[in-house]
């Protein structure tokens, strides 16, 4: 059985699955295929250079933490009223709940939330490049490939403890982890990054280094090939008591 994170492996082991038959591979991205230049004109559509931009990218879905992120921004605005939240993703039935929540924000802050819906792939890279902080406080993602896309642009990321994403993000090293559903903790993480540009830069660079070292397709292929070789070897050991040499 193949899983994407150590978190998933631990869950399956607790449910009684044989640990030796569960292999963790992960996913990767090709940095060479991702344009990382900042399109200033794109960012200026919704924020000036001195207005911090927090970004969420993902399908409008329950469990992604979008409403909690909006809740957290109301706390952020008490200290940094110029902060922007960009919610970029594919619309769904859940979109109405997002609009309903935004409608309850004090009127002076409603323009600080920008929705970018159903955008093409090339726009996604502009969105990542334009943000200062990427936050997806989700509990439903099995890996969270968007964290890698944020890291590709050297952006710091915020995810949640006790989720598969906690196996991807190393808290305090390449991102920050918070309790799912806790708007206060999300706000504290956002404010900590807004007020510390050096930390933002450090976490973002460490994230990109992690891609170069671990979450790239060359490494994922190597891991997957090694896992499959173990399965084949075990099969021959158990069935035929002989192990072919694959070199």
PDB file of C-alpha atoms in Angstrom:
ATOM      1  CA  UNK A   1       0.000   0.000   0.000  1.00  0.00           C
ATOM      2  CA  UNK A   2       1.364   3.401  -1.002  1.00  0.00           C
ATOM      3  CA  UNK A   3       0.612   6.633   0.880  1.00  0.00           C
ATOM      4  CA  UNK A   4       1.746  10.226   0.452  1.00  0.00           C
ATOM      5  CA  UNK A   5       2.759  11.112   4.020  1.00  0.00           C
ATOM      6  CA  UNK A   6       4.022   9.548   7.227  1.00  0.00           C
ATOM      7  CA  UNK A   7       0.875  10.839   8.923  1.00  0.00           C
ATOM      8  CA  UNK A   8      -1.297   8.630   6.707  1.00  0.00           C
ATOM      9  CA  UNK A   9       0.996   5.690   7.383  1.00  0.00           C
ATOM     10  CA  UNK A  10       0.661   6.184  11.148  1.00  0.00           C
ATOM     11  CA  UNK A  11      -3.140   6.330  10.872  1.00  0.00           C
ATOM     12  CA  UNK A  12      -3.250   3.058   8.922  1.00  0.00           C
ATOM     13  CA  UNK A  13      -0.902   1.321  11.367  1.00  0.00           C
ATOM     14  CA  UNK A  14      -3.160   2.369  14.252  1.00  0.00           C
ATOM     15  CA  UNK A  15      -6.077   0.810  12.352  1.00  0.00           C
ATOM     16  CA  UNK A  16      -4.253  -2.507  12.230  1.00  0.00           C
ATOM     17  CA  UNK A  17      -2.499  -2.466   8.859  1.00  0.00           C
ATOM     18  CA  UNK A  18       0.937  -4.080   8.619  1.00  0.00           C
ATOM     19  CA  UNK A  19       3.523  -1.299   8.833  1.00  0.00           C
ATOM     20  CA  UNK A  20       5.963  -3.234   6.656  1.00  0.00           C
ATOM     21  CA  UNK A  21       3.442  -3.260   3.813  1.00  0.00           C
ATOM     22  CA  UNK A  22       2.867   0.501   3.786  1.00  0.00           C
ATOM     23  CA  UNK A  23       5.223   2.659   1.734  1.00  0.00           C
ATOM     24  CA  UNK A  24       5.444   6.455   1.785  1.00  0.00           C
ATOM     25  CA  UNK A  25       6.336   8.202  -1.470  1.00  0.00           C
ATOM     26  CA  UNK A  26       5.066  11.793  -1.446  1.00  0.00           C
ATOM     27  CA  UNK A  27       4.649  14.017  -4.483  1.00  0.00           C
ATOM     28  CA  UNK A  28       6.962  16.413  -6.256  1.00  0.00           C
ATOM     29  CA  UNK A  29       7.024  19.403  -8.551  1.00  0.00           C
ATOM     30  CA  UNK A  30       9.344  20.467 -11.348  1.00  0.00           C
ATOM     31  CA  UNK A  31      10.836  23.809 -10.376  1.00  0.00           C
ATOM     32  CA  UNK A  32      12.049  24.379 -13.921  1.00  0.00           C
ATOM     33  CA  UNK A  33       8.431  24.508 -15.115  1.00  0.00           C
ATOM     34  CA  UNK A  34       7.299  27.157 -12.608  1.00  0.00           C
ATOM     35  CA  UNK A  35       7.806  30.840 -13.473  1.00  0.00           C
ATOM     36  CA  UNK A  36       8.643  32.716 -10.284  1.00  0.00           C
ATOM     37  CA  UNK A  37       8.992  36.340 -11.370  1.00  0.00           C
ATOM     38  CA  UNK A  38       6.716  38.857  -9.641  1.00  0.00           C
ATOM     39  CA  UNK A  39       4.201  40.626 -11.886  1.00  0.00           C
ATOM     40  CA  UNK A  40       3.933  43.949 -10.056  1.00  0.00           C
ATOM     41  CA  UNK A  41       0.966  45.051 -12.134  1.00  0.00           C
ATOM     42  CA  UNK A  42      -0.930  41.908 -11.089  1.00  0.00           C
ATOM     43  CA  UNK A  43      -0.273  42.487  -7.380  1.00  0.00           C
ATOM     44  CA  UNK A  44      -1.232  46.134  -7.677  1.00  0.00           C
ATOM     45  CA  UNK A  45      -4.736  45.097  -8.687  1.00  0.00           C
ATOM     46  CA  UNK A  46      -5.474  44.341  -5.041  1.00  0.00           C
ATOM     47  CA  UNK A  47      -2.590  45.618  -2.878  1.00  0.00           C
ATOM     48  CA  UNK A  48       0.160  48.199  -2.685  1.00  0.00           C
ATOM     49  CA  UNK A  49       3.699  47.080  -1.931  1.00  0.00           C
ATOM     50  CA  UNK A  50       3.324  48.053   1.729  1.00  0.00           C
ATOM     51  CA  UNK A  51       0.061  46.129   2.186  1.00  0.00           C
ATOM     52  CA  UNK A  52       0.756  42.514   3.251  1.00  0.00           C
ATOM     53  CA  UNK A  53      -1.023  39.855   1.205  1.00  0.00           C
ATOM     54  CA  UNK A  54      -2.133  36.547   2.737  1.00  0.00           C
ATOM     55  CA  UNK A  55      -3.077  33.933   0.143  1.00  0.00           C
ATOM     56  CA  UNK A  56      -5.271  30.842   0.124  1.00  0.00           C
ATOM     57  CA  UNK A  57      -5.324  28.661  -2.988  1.00  0.00           C
ATOM     58  CA  UNK A  58      -7.688  25.709  -3.198  1.00  0.00           C
ATOM     59  CA  UNK A  59     -11.157  24.520  -4.041  1.00  0.00           C
ATOM     60  CA  UNK A  60     -13.972  26.149  -2.080  1.00  0.00           C
ATOM     61  CA  UNK A  61     -14.649  23.276   0.288  1.00  0.00           C
ATOM     62  CA  UNK A  62     -15.637  22.479   3.863  1.00  0.00           C
ATOM     63  CA  UNK A  63     -12.592  21.472   5.874  1.00  0.00           C
ATOM     64  CA  UNK A  64     -10.129  23.615   3.921  1.00  0.00           C
ATOM     65  CA  UNK A  65     -10.179  26.212   6.689  1.00  0.00           C
ATOM     66  CA  UNK A  66     -11.359  29.104   4.521  1.00  0.00           C
ATOM     67  CA  UNK A  67     -13.930  30.372   7.020  1.00  0.00           C
ATOM     68  CA  UNK A  68     -11.420  30.046   9.859  1.00  0.00           C
ATOM     69  CA  UNK A  69      -8.962  32.064   7.797  1.00  0.00           C
ATOM     70  CA  UNK A  70     -11.534  34.821   7.326  1.00  0.00           C
ATOM     71  CA  UNK A  71     -12.231  34.743  11.074  1.00  0.00           C
ATOM     72  CA  UNK A  72      -8.509  35.121  11.737  1.00  0.00           C
ATOM     73  CA  UNK A  73      -8.240  38.152   9.464  1.00  0.00           C
ATOM     74  CA  UNK A  74     -10.691  40.047  11.648  1.00  0.00           C
ATOM     75  CA  UNK A  75      -8.122  39.618  14.432  1.00  0.00           C
ATOM     76  CA  UNK A  76      -5.224  40.518  12.133  1.00  0.00           C
ATOM     77  CA  UNK A  77      -6.906  43.778  11.088  1.00  0.00           C
ATOM     78  CA  UNK A  78      -6.863  45.001  14.683  1.00  0.00           C
ATOM     79  CA  UNK A  79      -3.074  45.302  14.379  1.00  0.00           C
ATOM     80  CA  UNK A  80      -2.569  45.552  10.608  1.00  0.00           C
ATOM     81  CA  UNK A  81      -5.706  47.070   9.037  1.00  0.00           C
ATOM     82  CA  UNK A  82      -4.083  47.186   5.594  1.00  0.00           C
ATOM     83  CA  UNK A  83      -3.605  43.390   5.352  1.00  0.00           C
ATOM     84  CA  UNK A  84      -5.236  41.679   2.389  1.00  0.00           C
ATOM     85  CA  UNK A  85      -6.612  38.152   2.080  1.00  0.00           C
ATOM     86  CA  UNK A  86      -6.757  36.657  -1.405  1.00  0.00           C
ATOM     87  CA  UNK A  87      -8.945  33.550  -1.720  1.00  0.00           C
ATOM     88  CA  UNK A  88      -8.173  31.898  -5.046  1.00  0.00           C
ATOM     89  CA  UNK A  89      -9.828  28.686  -6.133  1.00  0.00           C
ATOM     90  CA  UNK A  90     -12.512  26.736  -7.896  1.00  0.00           C
ATOM     91  CA  UNK A  91     -16.046  27.615  -6.908  1.00  0.00           C
ATOM     92  CA  UNK A  92     -18.515  25.071  -5.522  1.00  0.00           C
ATOM     93  CA  UNK A  93     -21.700  24.907  -3.465  1.00  0.00           C
ATOM     94  CA  UNK A  94     -19.539  26.030  -0.540  1.00  0.00           C
ATOM     95  CA  UNK A  95     -18.847  29.377  -2.243  1.00  0.00           C
ATOM     96  CA  UNK A  96     -22.137  30.782  -0.954  1.00  0.00           C
ATOM     97  CA  UNK A  97     -20.991  30.226   2.629  1.00  0.00           C
ATOM     98  CA  UNK A  98     -17.811  32.161   1.883  1.00  0.00           C
ATOM     99  CA  UNK A  99     -19.832  35.094   0.529  1.00  0.00           C
ATOM    100  CA  UNK A 100     -22.167  34.920   3.526  1.00  0.00           C
ATOM    101  CA  UNK A 101     -19.208  35.091   5.913  1.00  0.00           C
ATOM    102  CA  UNK A 102     -17.642  38.018   4.053  1.00  0.00           C
ATOM    103  CA  UNK A 103     -20.950  39.892   4.209  1.00  0.00           C
ATOM    104  CA  UNK A 104     -20.699  39.874   8.014  1.00  0.00           C
ATOM    105  CA  UNK A 105     -17.286  41.534   8.056  1.00  0.00           C
ATOM    106  CA  UNK A 106     -17.319  45.233   9.057  1.00  0.00           C
ATOM    107  CA  UNK A 107     -17.887  47.194   5.863  1.00  0.00           C
ATOM    108  CA  UNK A 108     -14.538  49.007   5.984  1.00  0.00           C
ATOM    109  CA  UNK A 109     -12.672  45.688   5.764  1.00  0.00           C
ATOM    110  CA  UNK A 110     -14.722  43.889   3.100  1.00  0.00           C
ATOM    111  CA  UNK A 111     -12.573  45.304   0.268  1.00  0.00           C
ATOM    112  CA  UNK A 112      -9.565  43.687   1.984  1.00  0.00           C
ATOM    113  CA  UNK A 113     -10.791  40.241   0.901  1.00  0.00           C
ATOM    114  CA  UNK A 114     -10.304  39.486  -2.773  1.00  0.00           C
ATOM    115  CA  UNK A 115     -11.833  36.453  -4.487  1.00  0.00           C
ATOM    116  CA  UNK A 116     -10.154  35.100  -7.622  1.00  0.00           C
ATOM    117  CA  UNK A 117     -12.288  32.277  -8.964  1.00  0.00           C
ATOM    118  CA  UNK A 118     -11.773  29.571 -11.599  1.00  0.00           C
ATOM    119  CA  UNK A 119      -8.518  30.973 -12.952  1.00  0.00           C
ATOM    120  CA  UNK A 120      -6.205  29.440 -15.603  1.00  0.00           C
ATOM    121  CA  UNK A 121      -2.942  27.736 -14.684  1.00  0.00           C
ATOM    122  CA  UNK A 122      -0.747  30.637 -15.773  1.00  0.00           C
ATOM    123  CA  UNK A 123      -2.632  32.987 -13.455  1.00  0.00           C
ATOM    124  CA  UNK A 124      -1.971  30.686 -10.499  1.00  0.00           C
ATOM    125  CA  UNK A 125       1.756  31.362 -10.673  1.00  0.00           C
ATOM    126  CA  UNK A 126       1.153  35.124 -10.724  1.00  0.00           C
ATOM    127  CA  UNK A 127      -1.047  34.767  -7.643  1.00  0.00           C
ATOM    128  CA  UNK A 128       1.617  32.861  -5.706  1.00  0.00           C
ATOM    129  CA  UNK A 129       4.324  35.313  -6.728  1.00  0.00           C
ATOM    130  CA  UNK A 130       2.181  38.260  -5.605  1.00  0.00           C
ATOM    131  CA  UNK A 131       1.570  37.087  -2.025  1.00  0.00           C
ATOM    132  CA  UNK A 132       3.655  37.499   1.115  1.00  0.00           C
ATOM    133  CA  UNK A 133       2.251  34.566   3.114  1.00  0.00           C
ATOM    134  CA  UNK A 134       0.489  31.383   2.016  1.00  0.00           C
ATOM    135  CA  UNK A 135      -2.074  29.983   4.449  1.00  0.00           C
ATOM    136  CA  UNK A 136      -4.190  26.869   3.976  1.00  0.00           C
ATOM    137  CA  UNK A 137      -5.299  25.766   7.471  1.00  0.00           C
ATOM    138  CA  UNK A 138      -6.907  22.603   6.092  1.00  0.00           C
ATOM    139  CA  UNK A 139      -7.685  19.216   7.615  1.00  0.00           C
ATOM    140  CA  UNK A 140      -8.847  17.457   4.436  1.00  0.00           C
ATOM    141  CA  UNK A 141      -5.792  17.483   2.168  1.00  0.00           C
ATOM    142  CA  UNK A 142      -3.895  14.211   1.871  1.00  0.00           C
ATOM    143  CA  UNK A 143      -0.657  16.046   1.106  1.00  0.00           C
ATOM    144  CA  UNK A 144      -1.159  19.683   0.126  1.00  0.00           C
ATOM    145  CA  UNK A 145       0.651  20.172  -3.162  1.00  0.00           C
ATOM    146  CA  UNK A 146      -0.096  23.895  -2.995  1.00  0.00           C
ATOM    147  CA  UNK A 147       2.403  24.201  -0.140  1.00  0.00           C
ATOM    148  CA  UNK A 148       5.064  23.072  -2.595  1.00  0.00           C
ATOM    149  CA  UNK A 149       3.889  25.640  -5.134  1.00  0.00           C
ATOM    150  CA  UNK A 150       4.151  28.360  -2.485  1.00  0.00           C
ATOM    151  CA  UNK A 151       7.637  27.156  -1.549  1.00  0.00           C
ATOM    152  CA  UNK A 152       8.632  27.219  -5.211  1.00  0.00           C
ATOM    153  CA  UNK A 153       8.074  30.983  -4.957  1.00  0.00           C
ATOM    154  CA  UNK A 154       9.974  31.127  -1.619  1.00  0.00           C
ATOM    155  CA  UNK A 155       6.805  31.949   0.328  1.00  0.00           C
ATOM    156  CA  UNK A 156       6.306  30.962   3.988  1.00  0.00           C
ATOM    157  CA  UNK A 157       3.370  28.622   4.561  1.00  0.00           C
ATOM    158  CA  UNK A 158       0.853  28.016   7.341  1.00  0.00           C
ATOM    159  CA  UNK A 159      -0.769  24.596   7.803  1.00  0.00           C
ATOM    160  CA  UNK A 160      -2.306  22.567  10.623  1.00  0.00           C
ATOM    161  CA  UNK A 161      -1.076  20.145  13.251  1.00  0.00           C
ATOM    162  CA  UNK A 162      -2.552  16.632  13.378  1.00  0.00           C
ATOM    163  CA  UNK A 163      -3.142  16.501   9.624  1.00  0.00           C
ATOM    164  CA  UNK A 164      -1.143  14.968   6.753  1.00  0.00           C
ATOM    165  CA  UNK A 165       0.232  18.459   6.068  1.00  0.00           C
ATOM    166  CA  UNK A 166       2.137  18.294   9.357  1.00  0.00           C
ATOM    167  CA  UNK A 167       4.290  15.602   7.717  1.00  0.00           C
ATOM    168  CA  UNK A 168       5.137  18.030   4.909  1.00  0.00           C
ATOM    169  CA  UNK A 169       5.728  21.255   6.864  1.00  0.00           C
ATOM    170  CA  UNK A 170       8.404  21.396   9.556  1.00  0.00           C
ATOM    171  CA  UNK A 171       7.115  23.888  12.119  1.00  0.00           C
ATOM    172  CA  UNK A 172       9.456  26.834  12.612  1.00  0.00           C
ATOM    173  CA  UNK A 173      11.842  25.691   9.886  1.00  0.00           C
ATOM    174  CA  UNK A 174       9.992  26.014   6.572  1.00  0.00           C
ATOM    175  CA  UNK A 175       6.523  27.022   7.760  1.00  0.00           C
ATOM    176  CA  UNK A 176       4.219  27.334  10.746  1.00  0.00           C
ATOM    177  CA  UNK A 177       1.667  24.842  12.075  1.00  0.00           C
ATOM    178  CA  UNK A 178      -1.457  25.788  14.009  1.00  0.00           C
ATOM    179  CA  UNK A 179      -4.452  24.038  15.505  1.00  0.00           C
ATOM    180  CA  UNK A 180      -7.207  23.404  12.963  1.00  0.00           C
ATOM    181  CA  UNK A 181     -10.181  25.708  13.456  1.00  0.00           C
ATOM    182  CA  UNK A 182      -8.381  28.014  15.889  1.00  0.00           C
ATOM    183  CA  UNK A 183      -8.712  31.492  14.374  1.00  0.00           C
ATOM    184  CA  UNK A 184      -6.691  33.067  17.179  1.00  0.00           C
ATOM    185  CA  UNK A 185      -3.691  30.813  16.518  1.00  0.00           C
ATOM    186  CA  UNK A 186      -3.978  31.372  12.764  1.00  0.00           C
ATOM    187  CA  UNK A 187      -4.014  35.132  13.350  1.00  0.00           C
ATOM    188  CA  UNK A 188      -0.977  34.904  15.623  1.00  0.00           C
ATOM    189  CA  UNK A 189       0.925  32.991  12.940  1.00  0.00           C
ATOM    190  CA  UNK A 190      -0.036  35.508  10.252  1.00  0.00           C
ATOM    191  CA  UNK A 191       0.873  38.496  12.420  1.00  0.00           C
ATOM    192  CA  UNK A 192       4.169  36.911  13.401  1.00  0.00           C
ATOM    193  CA  UNK A 193       5.089  36.613   9.728  1.00  0.00           C
ATOM    194  CA  UNK A 194       3.786  40.052   8.747  1.00  0.00           C
ATOM    195  CA  UNK A 195       5.888  41.690  11.446  1.00  0.00           C
ATOM    196  CA  UNK A 196       9.032  39.665  10.724  1.00  0.00           C
ATOM    197  CA  UNK A 197      10.114  39.919   7.068  1.00  0.00           C
ATOM    198  CA  UNK A 198      13.366  38.101   7.835  1.00  0.00           C
ATOM    199  CA  UNK A 199      11.435  35.101   9.163  1.00  0.00           C
ATOM    200  CA  UNK A 200       9.220  35.109   6.075  1.00  0.00           C
ATOM    201  CA  UNK A 201      12.288  35.043   3.857  1.00  0.00           C
ATOM    202  CA  UNK A 202      13.974  32.333   5.924  1.00  0.00           C
ATOM    203  CA  UNK A 203      10.958  29.995   5.972  1.00  0.00           C
ATOM    204  CA  UNK A 204      10.295  30.527   2.269  1.00  0.00           C
ATOM    205  CA  UNK A 205      13.879  29.762   1.282  1.00  0.00           C
ATOM    206  CA  UNK A 206      13.963  26.677   3.511  1.00  0.00           C
ATOM    207  CA  UNK A 207      10.776  25.494   1.829  1.00  0.00           C
ATOM    208  CA  UNK A 208      12.295  25.842  -1.617  1.00  0.00           C
ATOM    209  CA  UNK A 209      15.382  24.008  -0.388  1.00  0.00           C
ATOM    210  CA  UNK A 210      13.118  21.174   0.759  1.00  0.00           C
ATOM    211  CA  UNK A 211      11.710  20.871  -2.763  1.00  0.00           C
ATOM    212  CA  UNK A 212      15.196  20.767  -4.250  1.00  0.00           C
ATOM    213  CA  UNK A 213      16.256  18.156  -1.709  1.00  0.00           C
ATOM    214  CA  UNK A 214      13.124  16.038  -1.276  1.00  0.00           C
ATOM    215  CA  UNK A 215       9.923  16.986  -3.092  1.00  0.00           C
ATOM    216  CA  UNK A 216      11.124  16.864  -6.696  1.00  0.00           C
ATOM    217  CA  UNK A 217      10.097  14.228  -9.224  1.00  0.00           C
ATOM    218  CA  UNK A 218      13.580  12.720  -9.569  1.00  0.00           C
ATOM    219  CA  UNK A 219      13.599  11.933  -5.867  1.00  0.00           C
ATOM    220  CA  UNK A 220       9.977  10.741  -5.841  1.00  0.00           C
ATOM    221  CA  UNK A 221      10.716   8.352  -8.728  1.00  0.00           C
ATOM    222  CA  UNK A 222      13.761   7.028  -6.858  1.00  0.00           C
ATOM    223  CA  UNK A 223      11.700   6.428  -3.702  1.00  0.00           C
ATOM    224  CA  UNK A 224       8.843   4.809  -5.629  1.00  0.00           C
ATOM    225  CA  UNK A 225      11.207   2.526  -7.526  1.00  0.00           C
ATOM    226  CA  UNK A 226      12.858   1.470  -4.260  1.00  0.00           C
ATOM    227  CA  UNK A 227       9.451   0.768  -2.707  1.00  0.00           C
ATOM    228  CA  UNK A 228       8.337  -1.358  -5.654  1.00  0.00           C
ATOM    229  CA  UNK A 229      11.628  -3.265  -5.575  1.00  0.00           C
ATOM    230  CA  UNK A 230      10.984  -4.109  -1.914  1.00  0.00           C
ATOM    231  CA  UNK A 231       7.501  -5.397  -2.784  1.00  0.00           C
ATOM    232  CA  UNK A 232       8.853  -7.576  -5.608  1.00  0.00           C
ATOM    233  CA  UNK A 233      11.645  -8.890  -3.407  1.00  0.00           C
ATOM    234  CA  UNK A 234       9.226  -9.759  -0.609  1.00  0.00           C
ATOM    235  CA  UNK A 235       6.935 -11.523  -3.089  1.00  0.00           C
ATOM    236  CA  UNK A 236       9.740 -13.794  -4.286  1.00  0.00           C
ATOM    237  CA  UNK A 237      10.961 -14.410  -0.753  1.00  0.00           C
ATOM    238  CA  UNK A 238       7.513 -15.482   0.399  1.00  0.00           C
ATOM    239  CA  UNK A 239       6.408 -17.420  -2.689  1.00  0.00           C
ATOM    240  CA  UNK A 240       9.526 -18.871  -4.216  1.00  0.00           C
ATOM    241  CA  UNK A 241      12.213 -18.501  -1.558  1.00  0.00           C
ATOM    242  CA  UNK A 242      14.514 -17.029  -4.144  1.00  0.00           C
ATOM    243  CA  UNK A 243      15.273 -13.426  -4.956  1.00  0.00           C
ATOM    244  CA  UNK A 244      16.134 -12.350  -8.506  1.00  0.00           C
ATOM    245  CA  UNK A 245      18.891  -9.785  -8.865  1.00  0.00           C
ATOM    246  CA  UNK A 246      17.611  -6.629 -10.586  1.00  0.00           C
ATOM    247  CA  UNK A 247      20.886  -4.792 -10.226  1.00  0.00           C
TER     248      UNK A 247
END
